[in-house]
XYZ file of C-alpha atoms in Angstrom:
337
model
C 14.006 -25.579 6.273
C 11.071 -26.860 4.229
C 8.249 -24.843 2.747
C 4.708 -25.987 3.484
C 1.358 -24.356 2.988
C 0.581 -20.940 1.519
C 2.769 -17.833 1.286
C 5.966 -19.893 1.487
C 5.444 -20.611 5.185
C 8.578 -22.312 6.477
C 8.459 -24.936 9.209
C 11.787 -25.496 10.932
C 10.836 -28.609 12.863
C 10.833 -31.943 11.057
C 8.201 -33.521 13.288
C 5.823 -30.575 12.856
C 6.474 -30.505 9.130
C 5.671 -34.205 8.866
C 2.449 -33.806 10.859
C 1.298 -30.849 8.761
C 2.142 -32.465 5.447
C 0.452 -35.737 6.432
C -2.608 -33.861 7.643
C -2.909 -31.814 4.465
C -2.506 -34.946 2.332
C -5.319 -36.607 4.299
C -7.479 -33.506 3.835
C -6.898 -33.671 0.080
C -8.057 -37.288 0.043
C -11.050 -36.331 2.180
C -12.017 -33.538 -0.210
C -11.975 -35.861 -3.200
C -14.000 -38.472 -1.322
C -16.532 -35.905 -0.101
C -17.084 -34.557 -3.608
C -17.876 -37.923 -5.202
C -21.420 -38.597 -6.330
C -23.273 -41.476 -7.947
C -23.967 -38.979 -10.721
C -20.747 -38.515 -12.741
C -21.642 -34.965 -13.800
C -22.036 -33.888 -10.162
C -18.663 -35.408 -9.333
C -17.110 -33.482 -12.202
C -18.590 -30.149 -11.194
C -18.017 -30.671 -7.449
C -14.367 -31.622 -7.947
C -13.754 -28.824 -10.447
C -12.271 -26.390 -7.915
C -10.830 -29.099 -5.663
C -8.638 -30.299 -8.520
C -7.778 -26.730 -9.512
C -5.749 -26.526 -6.298
C -5.566 -23.535 -3.989
C -3.663 -22.447 -0.914
C -5.523 -24.743 1.525
C -5.010 -21.913 4.003
C -7.843 -22.994 6.292
C -6.838 -26.684 6.497
C -3.290 -25.567 7.268
C -4.602 -23.564 10.215
C -6.589 -26.579 11.433
C -3.400 -28.667 11.408
C -1.333 -26.046 13.223
C -4.022 -25.374 15.845
C -4.315 -29.120 16.467
C -0.695 -29.138 17.621
C -1.859 -27.606 20.908
C -3.597 -30.887 21.741
C -3.406 -34.299 20.122
C -2.925 -33.638 16.372
C -3.790 -37.278 15.610
C -7.285 -37.075 17.129
C -9.854 -38.525 14.722
C -11.861 -35.321 14.341
C -8.996 -33.098 13.153
C -8.845 -34.055 9.467
C -12.641 -34.261 8.964
C -13.073 -30.811 10.517
C -10.472 -29.430 8.092
C -12.381 -31.023 5.209
C -15.587 -29.373 6.461
C -13.997 -25.924 6.585
C -12.460 -26.250 3.118
C -15.688 -27.620 1.602
C -17.539 -24.629 3.037
C -14.956 -22.260 1.602
C -15.121 -23.944 -1.813
C -18.922 -23.776 -1.812
C -18.803 -20.019 -1.212
C -16.433 -19.658 -4.183
C -18.988 -21.279 -6.508
C -21.628 -18.847 -5.267
C -19.273 -15.838 -5.307
C -18.367 -16.450 -8.943
C -22.043 -16.399 -9.891
C -22.627 -13.128 -8.040
C -19.454 -11.576 -9.475
C -20.007 -13.030 -12.966
C -16.423 -14.294 -12.817
C -14.968 -16.185 -15.764
C -11.849 -17.611 -14.110
C -11.130 -19.124 -10.707
C -7.754 -20.572 -9.673
C -6.481 -20.443 -13.215
C -9.337 -22.469 -14.739
C -12.741 -21.555 -16.127
C -15.175 -20.854 -13.316
C -18.034 -23.312 -12.881
C -20.577 -20.705 -13.946
C -18.597 -19.918 -17.100
C -18.292 -23.604 -17.935
C -21.730 -24.931 -17.013
C -23.902 -21.896 -16.282
C -25.153 -20.181 -13.140
C -27.704 -22.814 -12.149
C -25.151 -25.634 -12.071
C -22.656 -23.449 -10.182
C -25.184 -22.506 -7.493
C -26.437 -26.068 -7.101
C -22.887 -27.417 -6.925
C -22.155 -24.999 -4.121
C -25.268 -26.260 -2.356
C -24.078 -29.839 -2.882
C -20.773 -29.014 -1.185
C -22.586 -27.411 1.762
C -24.655 -30.595 2.080
C -21.565 -32.795 2.085
C -19.916 -30.569 4.705
C -23.027 -30.911 6.890
C -22.944 -34.692 6.521
C -19.370 -34.808 7.839
C -20.222 -32.353 10.607
C -22.983 -34.602 11.893
C -20.330 -37.152 12.893
C -18.308 -34.520 14.753
C -21.027 -33.794 17.277
C -23.667 -31.146 18.011
C -21.136 -28.583 19.271
C -19.303 -28.678 15.945
C -22.601 -28.329 14.086
C -23.532 -25.278 16.175
C -20.123 -23.629 15.662
C -20.266 -24.151 11.914
C -23.858 -22.892 11.714
C -22.989 -19.709 13.604
C -19.954 -19.101 11.379
C -21.987 -19.713 8.241
C -24.609 -17.252 9.429
C -21.889 -14.650 9.950
C -20.420 -15.394 6.534
C -23.751 -14.928 4.771
C -24.550 -11.837 6.841
C -21.232 -10.329 5.789
C -22.055 -10.977 2.148
C -25.499 -9.400 2.518
C -24.039 -6.371 4.304
C -21.550 -5.933 1.475
C -24.367 -6.013 -1.059
C -26.603 -3.652 0.949
C -23.851 -1.163 1.781
C -23.511 0.894 4.970
C -26.655 2.297 6.537
C -27.080 6.055 6.748
C -24.612 7.616 9.159
C -22.387 4.528 9.358
C -18.708 5.003 8.650
C -18.077 3.104 5.363
C -14.680 1.880 6.592
C -16.132 0.462 9.826
C -18.879 -1.160 7.759
C -16.323 -2.685 5.404
C -14.235 -4.109 8.239
C -17.389 -5.700 9.668
C -18.085 -7.210 6.254
C -14.598 -8.732 6.116
C -14.870 -10.093 9.651
C -18.013 -11.922 8.566
C -17.080 -12.969 5.042
C -13.505 -14.059 5.715
C -12.640 -13.828 9.408
C -15.478 -16.057 10.586
C -14.415 -19.172 8.656
C -10.701 -18.674 9.344
C -11.580 -18.419 13.044
C -13.520 -21.694 12.801
C -10.527 -23.392 11.204
C -8.400 -22.499 14.218
C -11.197 -23.354 16.626
C -11.883 -26.753 15.116
C -8.205 -27.677 15.063
C -7.752 -26.850 18.725
C -11.117 -28.206 19.844
C -10.887 -31.504 17.954
C -7.388 -32.090 19.317
C -8.635 -31.740 22.898
C -6.745 -28.522 23.648
C -7.680 -26.577 26.768
C -10.672 -24.257 26.437
C -8.529 -21.173 27.027
C -6.265 -22.250 24.155
C -9.261 -22.839 21.892
C -10.501 -19.312 22.624
C -7.090 -17.746 21.982
C -6.673 -19.498 18.650
C -10.215 -18.591 17.599
C -9.540 -14.902 18.206
C -6.207 -15.213 16.411
C -7.967 -16.692 13.374
C -10.569 -13.931 13.268
C -7.906 -11.237 13.080
C -5.656 -13.166 10.722
C -8.552 -13.732 8.327
C -9.304 -10.007 8.188
C -5.617 -9.185 7.687
C -5.454 -11.758 4.889
C -8.335 -10.100 3.029
C -6.946 -6.600 3.581
C -3.639 -7.767 2.104
C -5.590 -8.893 -0.967
C -7.059 -5.385 -1.205
C -3.570 -3.886 -1.233
C -2.299 -6.476 -3.708
C -5.128 -5.697 -6.121
C -3.738 -2.175 -6.425
C -0.027 -2.520 -5.773
C 1.065 -5.810 -7.319
C 1.701 -7.023 -10.814
C -0.133 -10.094 -12.090
C 2.829 -12.381 -11.312
C 2.677 -11.517 -7.614
C -1.079 -11.673 -7.097
C -2.079 -14.343 -9.608
C -4.729 -12.079 -11.098
C -4.912 -8.942 -13.219
C -4.076 -5.835 -11.143
C -7.018 -3.552 -10.507
C -9.635 -6.272 -10.995
C -11.664 -4.993 -8.053
C -11.352 -1.444 -9.396
C -12.642 -2.442 -12.804
C -15.601 -4.230 -11.209
C -16.430 -1.227 -9.034
C -15.731 -3.034 -5.753
C -14.871 -0.430 -3.069
C -11.930 -2.071 -1.285
C -10.064 -0.453 1.593
C -7.646 1.735 -0.440
C -10.626 3.233 -2.285
C -12.538 3.778 0.962
C -9.483 5.440 2.518
C -9.236 7.725 -0.521
C -12.908 8.683 -0.278
C -12.600 9.415 3.433
C -9.615 11.665 2.772
C -11.373 13.448 -0.113
C -14.423 14.151 2.062
C -12.374 15.431 5.011
C -11.188 18.969 5.642
C -7.722 17.858 4.551
C -9.012 16.656 1.179
C -7.392 18.181 -1.908
C -8.736 18.827 -5.415
C -6.480 15.977 -6.571
C -8.153 13.616 -4.066
C -11.588 14.552 -5.335
C -10.523 14.266 -8.987
C -9.230 10.743 -8.369
C -12.529 9.851 -6.653
C -14.432 11.110 -9.694
C -12.224 9.019 -11.951
C -12.861 5.909 -9.843
C -16.611 6.565 -9.919
C -16.597 6.569 -13.727
C -16.482 3.776 -16.274
C -13.297 1.815 -15.645
C -13.982 -0.788 -18.306
C -12.069 1.599 -20.570
C -8.432 0.449 -20.434
C -6.957 3.954 -20.490
C -9.174 5.206 -17.657
C -8.501 2.020 -15.692
C -4.728 2.432 -16.077
C -4.956 6.078 -15.005
C -7.017 5.179 -11.925
C -4.638 2.368 -10.973
C -1.601 4.634 -11.295
C -3.326 7.335 -9.254
C -4.142 4.970 -6.399
C -0.655 3.466 -6.407
C 0.809 6.946 -5.864
C -1.795 8.033 -3.295
C -1.290 7.960 0.505
C -4.548 5.978 0.815
C -2.693 2.854 -0.327
C -0.135 3.208 2.447
C -2.945 3.776 4.964
C -4.517 0.495 3.832
C -1.152 -1.222 4.263
C -0.978 0.061 7.822
C -4.463 -1.307 8.500
C -3.315 -4.703 7.241
C -0.243 -4.614 9.478
C -2.369 -3.615 12.462
C -4.689 -6.615 12.119
C -1.752 -8.974 11.575
C -0.033 -7.590 14.664
C -3.229 -8.019 16.680
C -3.410 -11.638 15.523
C 0.192 -12.227 16.535
C -0.385 -10.584 19.929
C -3.275 -12.954 20.614
C -0.782 -15.849 20.675
C 1.290 -14.366 23.506
C -0.370 -16.371 26.325
C 0.396 -19.679 24.593
C 3.507 -21.619 25.518
C 6.409 -21.199 23.137
C 6.544 -24.038 20.589
C 7.120 -24.631 16.892
C 3.383 -24.516 16.125
C 3.095 -21.097 17.734
C 6.142 -19.936 15.744
C 4.479 -21.158 12.545
C 1.281 -19.253 13.370
C 3.345 -16.140 14.054
C 5.057 -16.724 10.728
C 1.697 -16.594 8.982
C 1.143 -13.116 10.449
C 4.518 -12.035 9.062
C 3.690 -13.599 5.684
C 0.422 -11.671 5.443
C 2.257 -8.414 6.170
C 4.892 -9.321 3.569
C 2.161 -9.882 0.969
C 0.890 -6.366 1.607
C 4.370 -4.941 1.033
């Protein structure tokens, strides 16, 4: 049994393992090639996050989805490069918006070179992704454009917040479907489509990716509260300190505002609404959320989306690639505890 990809995903078939590893190695080469420029400084900034590593979650999904057709089709690896370049570009922009100092264990581009360089580098990566897309055909361009629109819409909706009368939890889940689910869905869609898989299979894998992407982000929400820094790779309660209302916080607020809400629920909400840059207040808020039923409710939401993703695969014929995709659902649930 060999471990490949993120979350310790195990592939029990040597042929599948070889295909996935070869595909991911080719993607890595493609990323480095796509981020080269005649201007050395642009190459340095564009390759900054590529060389920092990462899970390569989306390219892995492209490779696994391609197993339902011809995984050696010429469009498979370039489409995986496109998806990862798009993801990397959004990270450059996200770090500017979040004023982040660190990304993947290294200084963020905005911390190292300033906001203008970080934003323009993200734009450069989008341009390179579009250049590769042009060779994959108009259908691929349309799919990527629609996904990118959803991604940006999700980011805008997060910034704007829910409209009056809208359930904040429903709004948040829509945000995640756009920000994260859309590109994960495209990864699965491109892998299947570029490999020549049947249209019904392409549709199934696309829907699987949408749900898996949302589950993946919800697991991150739970990890931000429940894990230590060794497990999550970042300081626990980072989202709390930055005032980002993730699902456990939204579940707490919903409970506090309901008829079943207790004075303790409301007191914890007041604490979370205060200044959490103070270490003592931050530690108190983190401990309160860890002990609150809202965290377990958020875990159940994560499990539900992962189970929905797994259920989407049921119509597909049983094979090692399907087992690997099911294993990713289990891995996401495991991450959420």
